[in-house]
């Protein structure tokens, strides 16, 4: 099996997690890359399913040990990264690896495996709609939402460094498009 990497990146609130979950339920031979992170779990999140939740100290230790293929301080004081062992674990099961990582991480990972990787940028129809979605999701306080919206404006400038851009306006259309693009890529 020729194991591949499929990366979804987007400004927070664009709908990337929703689209990734849909793909994971589509029956395609994909498995989610569980990242390590140093933030606290949100209500309902489970260690080893949503993330490997580490202390900042544990995270730094793994950086020292060269255990990450990429990592970023995505928000001040909050580290996120992809463990090398995660990719090996998924390829060993005969599946392709599906990533939900930040925009800079997506660009860097594509550079590491250019031929095996499809990088997809999920774009919101507008920054105003992105802010409405973050408010509607009810997972972040007003200050966090303000920071995420500010960062989104910067991150939207990275779209042209991805292989494909999916504008997530009508969710069902964006999901269908994602399935078609990923299916075509993994049979290549
Ligand atoms: P991200 O992972 O990019 O931060 P989410 O997938 O968590 O974004 O989506 C943010 C919020 O927007 C969620 O509440 C989700 O249900 C909602 N959402 C996702 N896509 C759409 C869409 N096309 N139209 C309206 N709401 C959407
Ligand atoms: P959240 O805190 O909302 O779960 O995630 C915040 C951001 O971190 C999201 O943009 C998510 O894609 C990104 N992220 C999650 N895992 C990783 C990772 O392993 N590497 C990088 N670079 N970003 C990640």
GROMACS .gro file of C-alpha atoms and ligand atoms in nm:
model
  239
    1UNK     CA    1   0.000   0.000   0.000
    2UNK     CA    2   0.120   0.347  -0.092
    3UNK     CA    3   0.039   0.542   0.226
    4UNK     CA    4  -0.062   0.903   0.170
    5UNK     CA    5  -0.117   1.216   0.374
    6UNK     CA    6  -0.425   1.434   0.344
    7UNK     CA    7  -0.405   1.765   0.523
    8UNK     CA    8  -0.695   1.991   0.614
    9UNK     CA    9  -0.602   2.338   0.733
   10UNK     CA   10  -0.816   2.646   0.785
   11UNK     CA   11  -0.862   2.943   1.009
   12UNK     CA   12  -1.043   2.833   1.324
   13UNK     CA   13  -1.420   2.837   1.267
   14UNK     CA   14  -1.410   2.772   0.890
   15UNK     CA   15  -1.561   2.426   0.936
   16UNK     CA   16  -1.258   2.202   0.893
   17UNK     CA   17  -1.338   1.969   1.185
   18UNK     CA   18  -1.694   1.922   1.056
   19UNK     CA   19  -1.566   1.827   0.710
   20UNK     CA   20  -1.291   1.599   0.849
   21UNK     CA   21  -1.547   1.412   1.063
   22UNK     CA   22  -1.769   1.362   0.759
   23UNK     CA   23  -1.475   1.217   0.562
   24UNK     CA   24  -1.391   0.979   0.847
   25UNK     CA   25  -1.746   0.844   0.833
   26UNK     CA   26  -1.749   0.814   0.454
   27UNK     CA   27  -1.601   0.463   0.436
   28UNK     CA   28  -1.281   0.579   0.265
   29UNK     CA   29  -0.962   0.410   0.403
   30UNK     CA   30  -0.862   0.708   0.616
   31UNK     CA   31  -0.764   0.746   0.978
   32UNK     CA   32  -0.734   1.063   1.181
   33UNK     CA   33  -0.389   1.171   1.297
   34UNK     CA   34  -0.423   1.236   1.668
   35UNK     CA   35  -0.204   1.534   1.751
   36UNK     CA   36  -0.033   1.603   2.078
   37UNK     CA   37  -0.118   1.935   2.242
   38UNK     CA   38  -0.046   2.122   2.561
   39UNK     CA   39  -0.386   2.288   2.608
   40UNK     CA   40  -0.639   2.154   2.856
   41UNK     CA   41  -0.910   1.916   2.727
   42UNK     CA   42  -1.248   2.077   2.653
   43UNK     CA   43  -1.564   1.922   2.790
   44UNK     CA   44  -1.622   1.593   2.608
   45UNK     CA   45  -1.269   1.561   2.471
   46UNK     CA   46  -1.089   1.235   2.545
   47UNK     CA   47  -0.715   1.179   2.576
   48UNK     CA   48  -0.593   0.949   2.296
   49UNK     CA   49  -0.907   1.008   2.087
   50UNK     CA   50  -0.918   1.385   2.026
   51UNK     CA   51  -0.560   1.466   2.124
   52UNK     CA   52  -0.276   1.328   2.328
   53UNK     CA   53  -0.299   1.588   2.605
   54UNK     CA   54   0.047   1.667   2.745
   55UNK     CA   55   0.179   1.916   2.997
   56UNK     CA   56   0.398   2.191   2.852
   57UNK     CA   57   0.695   2.015   3.013
   58UNK     CA   58   0.610   1.679   2.849
   59UNK     CA   59   0.561   1.854   2.515
   60UNK     CA   60   0.903   2.024   2.538
   61UNK     CA   61   1.063   1.691   2.623
   62UNK     CA   62   0.922   1.533   2.308
   63UNK     CA   63   1.052   1.827   2.102
   64UNK     CA   64   1.396   1.762   2.254
   65UNK     CA   65   1.369   1.392   2.169
   66UNK     CA   66   1.285   1.477   1.806
   67UNK     CA   67   0.954   1.290   1.833
   68UNK     CA   68   0.759   1.547   1.630
   69UNK     CA   69   0.747   1.562   1.254
   70UNK     CA   70   0.609   1.915   1.291
   71UNK     CA   71   0.490   2.130   1.579
   72UNK     CA   72   0.369   2.487   1.628
   73UNK     CA   73   0.283   2.718   1.913
   74UNK     CA   74  -0.056   2.772   1.750
   75UNK     CA   75  -0.182   3.009   2.022
   76UNK     CA   76   0.041   3.178   2.283
   77UNK     CA   77   0.146   2.912   2.535
   78UNK     CA   78  -0.044   2.634   2.354
   79UNK     CA   79   0.166   2.384   2.160
   80UNK     CA   80   0.034   2.139   1.903
   81UNK     CA   81   0.229   1.881   1.705
   82UNK     CA   82   0.224   1.565   1.497
   83UNK     CA   83   0.418   1.269   1.639
   84UNK     CA   84   0.620   1.064   1.389
   85UNK     CA   85   0.482   0.751   1.557
   86UNK     CA   86   0.128   0.855   1.462
   87UNK     CA   87   0.193   0.840   1.087
   88UNK     CA   88   0.368   0.501   1.120
   89UNK     CA   89   0.080   0.368   1.332
   90UNK     CA   90  -0.178   0.457   1.065
   91UNK     CA   91   0.022   0.345   0.761
   92UNK     CA   92   0.088   0.011   0.936
   93UNK     CA   93  -0.292  -0.038   0.940
   94UNK     CA   94  -0.304   0.012   0.562
   95UNK     CA   95  -0.480   0.349   0.586
   96UNK     CA   96  -0.409   0.700   0.465
   97UNK     CA   97  -0.349   0.967   0.728
   98UNK     CA   98  -0.596   1.254   0.764
   99UNK     CA   99  -0.468   1.567   0.940
  100UNK     CA  100  -0.647   1.860   1.099
  101UNK     CA  101  -0.361   2.100   1.161
  102UNK     CA  102  -0.303   2.472   1.159
  103UNK     CA  103  -0.221   2.663   0.841
  104UNK     CA  104   0.155   2.692   0.897
  105UNK     CA  105   0.178   2.326   1.001
  106UNK     CA  106  -0.009   2.230   0.682
  107UNK     CA  107   0.233   2.421   0.461
  108UNK     CA  108   0.536   2.268   0.641
  109UNK     CA  109   0.408   1.911   0.632
  110UNK     CA  110   0.337   1.935   0.258
  111UNK     CA  111   0.700   2.038   0.205
  112UNK     CA  112   0.823   1.730   0.395
  113UNK     CA  113   0.629   1.480   0.180
  114UNK     CA  114   0.546   1.672  -0.138
  115UNK     CA  115   0.456   1.373  -0.356
  116UNK     CA  116   0.248   1.177  -0.104
  117UNK     CA  117   0.052   1.472   0.027
  118UNK     CA  118  -0.269   1.647  -0.072
  119UNK     CA  119  -0.309   1.975   0.115
  120UNK     CA  120  -0.658   2.126   0.136
  121UNK     CA  121  -0.742   2.472   0.265
  122UNK     CA  122  -1.097   2.522   0.394
  123UNK     CA  123  -1.203   2.882   0.343
  124UNK     CA  124  -1.502   3.050   0.509
  125UNK     CA  125  -1.730   3.253   0.281
  126UNK     CA  126  -1.626   3.566   0.478
  127UNK     CA  127  -1.455   3.669   0.802
  128UNK     CA  128  -1.793   3.787   0.937
  129UNK     CA  129  -1.943   3.441   0.878
  130UNK     CA  130  -1.640   3.280   1.043
  131UNK     CA  131  -1.696   3.494   1.353
  132UNK     CA  132  -2.067   3.398   1.357
  133UNK     CA  133  -1.966   3.029   1.344
  134UNK     CA  134  -1.718   3.067   1.630
  135UNK     CA  135  -1.983   3.238   1.841
  136UNK     CA  136  -2.240   2.972   1.746
  137UNK     CA  137  -2.002   2.688   1.834
  138UNK     CA  138  -2.000   2.811   2.197
  139UNK     CA  139  -1.663   2.655   2.280
  140UNK     CA  140  -1.460   2.974   2.326
  141UNK     CA  141  -1.495   3.292   2.530
  142UNK     CA  142  -1.520   3.635   2.365
  143UNK     CA  143  -1.147   3.710   2.406
  144UNK     CA  144  -1.047   3.376   2.248
  145UNK     CA  145  -1.287   3.437   1.960
  146UNK     CA  146  -1.138   3.784   1.902
  147UNK     CA  147  -0.787   3.633   1.886
  148UNK     CA  148  -0.901   3.359   1.646
  149UNK     CA  149  -1.074   3.610   1.415
  150UNK     CA  150  -0.763   3.833   1.412
  151UNK     CA  151  -0.546   3.534   1.329
  152UNK     CA  152  -0.789   3.422   1.057
  153UNK     CA  153  -0.730   3.738   0.856
  154UNK     CA  154  -0.356   3.657   0.849
  155UNK     CA  155  -0.410   3.286   0.778
  156UNK     CA  156  -0.638   3.349   0.479
  157UNK     CA  157  -0.328   3.481   0.301
  158UNK     CA  158  -0.183   3.126   0.299
  159UNK     CA  159  -0.461   2.972   0.087
  160UNK     CA  160  -0.260   2.983  -0.235
  161UNK     CA  161   0.013   2.763  -0.081
  162UNK     CA  162  -0.232   2.468  -0.067
  163UNK     CA  163  -0.308   2.221  -0.346
  164UNK     CA  164  -0.684   2.282  -0.327
  165UNK     CA  165  -0.914   2.543  -0.170
  166UNK     CA  166  -1.267   2.440  -0.065
  167UNK     CA  167  -1.497   2.729   0.019
  168UNK     CA  168  -1.726   2.604   0.296
  169UNK     CA  169  -2.045   2.801   0.231
  170UNK     CA  170  -2.314   2.532   0.192
  171UNK     CA  171  -2.187   2.252   0.414
  172UNK     CA  172  -2.326   1.959   0.213
  173UNK     CA  173  -2.163   2.091  -0.105
  174UNK     CA  174  -1.828   2.138   0.069
  175UNK     CA  175  -1.849   1.785   0.212
  176UNK     CA  176  -1.927   1.631  -0.129
  177UNK     CA  177  -1.642   1.822  -0.286
  178UNK     CA  178  -1.402   1.701  -0.013
  179UNK     CA  179  -1.503   1.337  -0.069
  180UNK     CA  180  -1.456   1.365  -0.445
  181UNK     CA  181  -1.112   1.533  -0.417
  182UNK     CA  182  -0.982   1.290  -0.154
  183UNK     CA  183  -1.119   0.980  -0.337
  184UNK     CA  184  -0.951   1.087  -0.661
  185UNK     CA  185  -0.621   1.146  -0.479
  186UNK     CA  186  -0.601   0.815  -0.295
  187UNK     CA  187  -0.663   0.602  -0.606
  188UNK     CA  188  -0.376   0.771  -0.795
  189LIG     P1  189  -1.298   2.449   1.261
  189LIG     O1  190  -1.262   2.305   1.287
  189LIG     O2  191  -1.252   2.494   1.127
  189LIG     O3  192  -1.255   2.540   1.372
  189LIG     P2  193  -1.578   2.365   1.301
  189LIG     O4  194  -1.589   2.245   1.213
  189LIG     O5  195  -1.570   2.345   1.449
  189LIG     O6  196  -1.457   2.460   1.253
  189LIG     O7  197  -1.702   2.459   1.265
  189LIG     C1  198  -1.725   2.582   1.336
  189LIG     C2  199  -1.877   2.594   1.361
  189LIG     O8  200  -1.940   2.624   1.236
  189LIG     C3  201  -1.942   2.467   1.415
  189LIG     O9  202  -2.041   2.504   1.509
  189LIG     C4  203  -2.004   2.404   1.288
  189LIG    O10  204  -2.118   2.326   1.320
  189LIG     C5  205  -2.041   2.525   1.205
  189LIG     N1  206  -2.033   2.506   1.059
  189LIG     C6  207  -1.945   2.430   0.989
  189LIG     N2  208  -1.966   2.441   0.856
  189LIG     C7  209  -2.073   2.524   0.841
  189LIG     C8  210  -2.144   2.575   0.726
  189LIG     N3  211  -2.111   2.543   0.601
  189LIG     N4  212  -2.246   2.659   0.750
  189LIG     C9  213  -2.281   2.694   0.876
  189LIG     N5  214  -2.219   2.649   0.989
  189LIG    C10  215  -2.115   2.566   0.971
  190LIG     P1  216  -0.815   2.350   1.887
  190LIG     O1  217  -0.751   2.407   2.012
  190LIG     O2  218  -0.934   2.430   1.840
  190LIG     O3  219  -0.842   2.201   1.897
  190LIG     O4  220  -0.707   2.359   1.770
  190LIG     C1  221  -0.641   2.479   1.745
  190LIG     C2  222  -0.564   2.469   1.617
  190LIG     O5  223  -0.453   2.379   1.631
  190LIG     C3  224  -0.643   2.419   1.497
  190LIG     O6  225  -0.618   2.510   1.388
  190LIG     C4  226  -0.585   2.285   1.469
  190LIG     O7  227  -0.593   2.253   1.332
  190LIG     C5  228  -0.440   2.306   1.512
  190LIG     N1  229  -0.368   2.180   1.533
  190LIG     C6  230  -0.417   2.067   1.588
  190LIG     N2  231  -0.324   1.971   1.587
  190LIG     C7  232  -0.213   2.024   1.530
  190LIG     C8  233  -0.082   1.972   1.498
  190LIG     O8  234  -0.048   1.856   1.523
  190LIG     N3  235   0.005   2.056   1.440
  190LIG     C9  236  -0.027   2.184   1.410
  190LIG     N4  237   0.066   2.258   1.349
  190LIG     N5  238  -0.149   2.237   1.436
  190LIG    C10  239  -0.240   2.158   1.496
   0.00000   0.00000   0.00000
